[in-house]
Short mmCIF file of C-alpha atoms in Angstrom, two decimals:
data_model
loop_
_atom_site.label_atom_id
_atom_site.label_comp_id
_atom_site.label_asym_id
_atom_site.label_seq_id
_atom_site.Cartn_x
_atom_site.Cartn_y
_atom_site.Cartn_z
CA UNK A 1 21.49 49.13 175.52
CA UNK A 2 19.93 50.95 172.32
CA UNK A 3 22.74 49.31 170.50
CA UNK A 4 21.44 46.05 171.38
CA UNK A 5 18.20 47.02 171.20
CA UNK A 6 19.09 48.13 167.40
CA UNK A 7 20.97 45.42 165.96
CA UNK A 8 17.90 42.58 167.79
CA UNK A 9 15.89 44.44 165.29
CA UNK A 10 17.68 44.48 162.66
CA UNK A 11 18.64 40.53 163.38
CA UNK A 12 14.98 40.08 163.48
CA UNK A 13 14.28 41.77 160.19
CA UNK A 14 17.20 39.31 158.99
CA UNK A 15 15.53 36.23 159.87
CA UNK A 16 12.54 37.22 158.43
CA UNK A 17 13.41 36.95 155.11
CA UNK A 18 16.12 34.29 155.88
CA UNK A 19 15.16 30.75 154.98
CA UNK A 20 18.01 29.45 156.94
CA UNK A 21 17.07 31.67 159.78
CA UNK A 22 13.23 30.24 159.92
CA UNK A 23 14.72 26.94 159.85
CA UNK A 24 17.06 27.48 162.37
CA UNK A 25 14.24 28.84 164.65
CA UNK A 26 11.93 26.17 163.61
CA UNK A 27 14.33 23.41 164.61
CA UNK A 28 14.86 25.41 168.29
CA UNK A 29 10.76 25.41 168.66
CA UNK A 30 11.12 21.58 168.22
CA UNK A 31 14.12 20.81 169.94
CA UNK A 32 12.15 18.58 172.36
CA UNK A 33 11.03 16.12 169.36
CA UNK A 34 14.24 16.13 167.72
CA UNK A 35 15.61 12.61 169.08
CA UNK A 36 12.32 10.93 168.64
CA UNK A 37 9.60 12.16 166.16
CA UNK A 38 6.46 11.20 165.61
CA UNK A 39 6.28 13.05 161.98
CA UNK A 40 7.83 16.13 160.21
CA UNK A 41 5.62 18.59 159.38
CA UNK A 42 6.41 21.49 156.63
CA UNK A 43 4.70 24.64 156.62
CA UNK A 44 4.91 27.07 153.90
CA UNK A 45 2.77 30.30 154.58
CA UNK A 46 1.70 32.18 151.63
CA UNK A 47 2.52 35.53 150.09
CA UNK A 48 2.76 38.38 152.54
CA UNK A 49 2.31 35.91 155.25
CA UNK A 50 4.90 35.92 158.12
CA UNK A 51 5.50 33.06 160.64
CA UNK A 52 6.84 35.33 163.43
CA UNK A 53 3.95 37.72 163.13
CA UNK A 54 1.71 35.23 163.28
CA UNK A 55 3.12 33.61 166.28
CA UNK A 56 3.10 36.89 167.77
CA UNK A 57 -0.57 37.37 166.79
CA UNK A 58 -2.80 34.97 168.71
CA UNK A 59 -5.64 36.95 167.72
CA UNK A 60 -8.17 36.30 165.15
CA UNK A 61 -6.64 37.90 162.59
CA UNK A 62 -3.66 35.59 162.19
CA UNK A 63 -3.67 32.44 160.25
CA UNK A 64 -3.83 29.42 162.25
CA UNK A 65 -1.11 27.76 160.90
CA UNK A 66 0.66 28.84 163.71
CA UNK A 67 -1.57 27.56 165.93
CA UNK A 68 -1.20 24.39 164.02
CA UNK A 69 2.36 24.50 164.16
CA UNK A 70 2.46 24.45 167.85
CA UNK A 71 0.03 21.80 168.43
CA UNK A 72 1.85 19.64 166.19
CA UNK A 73 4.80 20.60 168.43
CA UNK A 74 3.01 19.65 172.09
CA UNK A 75 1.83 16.27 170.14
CA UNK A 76 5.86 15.68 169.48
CA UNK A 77 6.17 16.84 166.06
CA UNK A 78 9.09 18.35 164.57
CA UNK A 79 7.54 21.40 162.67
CA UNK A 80 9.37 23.71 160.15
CA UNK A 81 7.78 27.08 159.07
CA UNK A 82 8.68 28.73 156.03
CA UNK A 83 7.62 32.46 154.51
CA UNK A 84 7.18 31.93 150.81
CA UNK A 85 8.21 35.08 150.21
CA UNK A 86 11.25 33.83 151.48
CA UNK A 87 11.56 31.17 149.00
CA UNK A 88 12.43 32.96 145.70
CA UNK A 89 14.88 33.19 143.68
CA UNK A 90 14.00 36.89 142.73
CA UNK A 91 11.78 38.47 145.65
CA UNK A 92 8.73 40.29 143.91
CA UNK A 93 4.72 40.68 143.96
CA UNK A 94 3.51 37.61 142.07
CA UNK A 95 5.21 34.51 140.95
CA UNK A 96 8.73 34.04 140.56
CA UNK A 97 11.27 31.05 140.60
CA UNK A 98 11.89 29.46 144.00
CA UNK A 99 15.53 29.32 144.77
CA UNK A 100 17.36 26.45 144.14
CA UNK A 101 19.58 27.12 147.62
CA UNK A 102 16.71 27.67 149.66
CA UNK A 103 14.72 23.93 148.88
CA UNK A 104 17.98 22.57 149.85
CA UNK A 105 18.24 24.27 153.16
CA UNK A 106 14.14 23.27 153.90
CA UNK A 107 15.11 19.65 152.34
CA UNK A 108 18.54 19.32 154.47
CA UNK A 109 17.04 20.25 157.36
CA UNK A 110 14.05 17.18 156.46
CA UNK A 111 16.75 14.72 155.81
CA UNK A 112 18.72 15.78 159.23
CA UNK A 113 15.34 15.50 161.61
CA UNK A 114 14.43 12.17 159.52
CA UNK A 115 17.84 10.62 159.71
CA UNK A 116 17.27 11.21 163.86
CA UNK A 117 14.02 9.28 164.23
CA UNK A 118 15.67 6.24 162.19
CA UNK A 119 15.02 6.95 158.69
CA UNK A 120 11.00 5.82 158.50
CA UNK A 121 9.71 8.93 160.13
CA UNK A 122 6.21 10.28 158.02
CA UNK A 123 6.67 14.07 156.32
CA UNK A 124 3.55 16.11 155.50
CA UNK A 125 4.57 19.33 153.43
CA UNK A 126 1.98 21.87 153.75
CA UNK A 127 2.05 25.07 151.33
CA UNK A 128 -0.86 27.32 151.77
CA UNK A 129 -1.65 30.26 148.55
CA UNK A 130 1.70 30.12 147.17
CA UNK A 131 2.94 28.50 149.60
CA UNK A 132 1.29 25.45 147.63
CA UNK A 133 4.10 25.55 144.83
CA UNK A 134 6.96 25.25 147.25
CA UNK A 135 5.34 22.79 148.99
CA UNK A 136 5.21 21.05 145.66
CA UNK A 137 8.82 21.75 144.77
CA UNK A 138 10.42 20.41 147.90
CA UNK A 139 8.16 16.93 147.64
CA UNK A 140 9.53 17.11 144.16
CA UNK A 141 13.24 17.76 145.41
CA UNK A 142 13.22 15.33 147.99
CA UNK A 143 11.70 12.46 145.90
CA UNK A 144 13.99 12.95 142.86
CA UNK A 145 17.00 13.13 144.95
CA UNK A 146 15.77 9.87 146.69
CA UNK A 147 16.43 11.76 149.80
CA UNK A 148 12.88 10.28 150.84
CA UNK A 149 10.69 7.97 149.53
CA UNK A 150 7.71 9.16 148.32
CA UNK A 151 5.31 6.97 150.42
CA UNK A 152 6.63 8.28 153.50
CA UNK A 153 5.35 11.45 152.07
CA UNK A 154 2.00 13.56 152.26
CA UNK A 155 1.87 16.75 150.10
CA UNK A 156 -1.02 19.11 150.98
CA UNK A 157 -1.09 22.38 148.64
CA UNK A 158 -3.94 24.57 149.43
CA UNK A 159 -2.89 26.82 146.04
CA UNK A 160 -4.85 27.78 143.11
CA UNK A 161 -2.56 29.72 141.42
CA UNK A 162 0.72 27.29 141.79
CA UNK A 163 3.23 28.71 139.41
CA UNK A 164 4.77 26.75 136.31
CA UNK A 165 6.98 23.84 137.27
CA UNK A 166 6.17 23.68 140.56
CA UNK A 167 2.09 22.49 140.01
CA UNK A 168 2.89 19.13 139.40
CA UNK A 169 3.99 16.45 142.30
CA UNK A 170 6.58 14.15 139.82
CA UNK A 171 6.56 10.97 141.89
CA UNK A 172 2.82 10.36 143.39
CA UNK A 173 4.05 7.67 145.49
#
């Protein structure tokens, strides 16, 4: 039992700083809005922010994007929450390059849920502190990929300090 107990923590630890793993978990939280969304919602929390402290924090002192996140949910959203930390290319303090891989896991995983509610479902991507540059970047991605058109999409970036290349939205719709 203190095996198990061991390696669900270290599994745990995994998926924290696994963008496929957050995904992955994401997509479970939504399962019940898969077939038939009303929306996909993105949610990139900032630096030093973690979605599965949060949702284990219904306190005060957490964000409330993961209270957001799970209203979105009841209301029949599909909802995808990302660390930002996760997101680089080169982990550090301050700004570094967001991964090429990673946007393409968070943009697959767009495309799939879209491609299940018949191709015109709306995406909001919302990137809080610098959160607000990968938000950017995967609007970006999935526009000039012409994975999704950019009407269907709503970019909210609530980031004053967006890093270089990823502070400017290329189509805007």
């Amino acid at each position: 039992d203190q095996q198990n107990m061991e390696r669900a923590g270290h599994e745990a630890l995994l998926a924290k700083h696994s963008v496929r793993g957050q995904v992955k978990d994401s997509l479970k939280q939504s399962a019940a809005n898969m077939a038939k969304p009303k929306g996909i919602v993105v949610i990139f929390n900032g630096h030093g922010q973690d979605m599965y402290d949060e949702h284990a924090n219904p306190g005060a002192d957490n964000n409330q994007l993961n209270d957001q996140a799970d209203r979105l949910r009841a209301d029949g959203y599909v909802v995808i929450e990302v660390n930002s930390d996760a997101m680089g290319d080169r982990p550090q303090l301050g700004f570094d390059e967001i991964s090429s891989s990673a946007l393409k896991i968070v943009a697959d995983a767009v495309t799939l849920v879209s491609a299940n509610g018949g191709g015109g479902v709306p995406v909001t991507i919302e990137g809080y502190s610098r959160g607000g540059g990968d938000a950017v970047a995967l609007k970006n991605y999935l526009t000039d990929n012409n994975l999704i058109s950019a009407d269907r999409i709503q970019t909210i970036s609530m980031d004053p300090y967006a890093g270089g290349g990823n502070d400017r939205i290329h189509d805007t719709g």
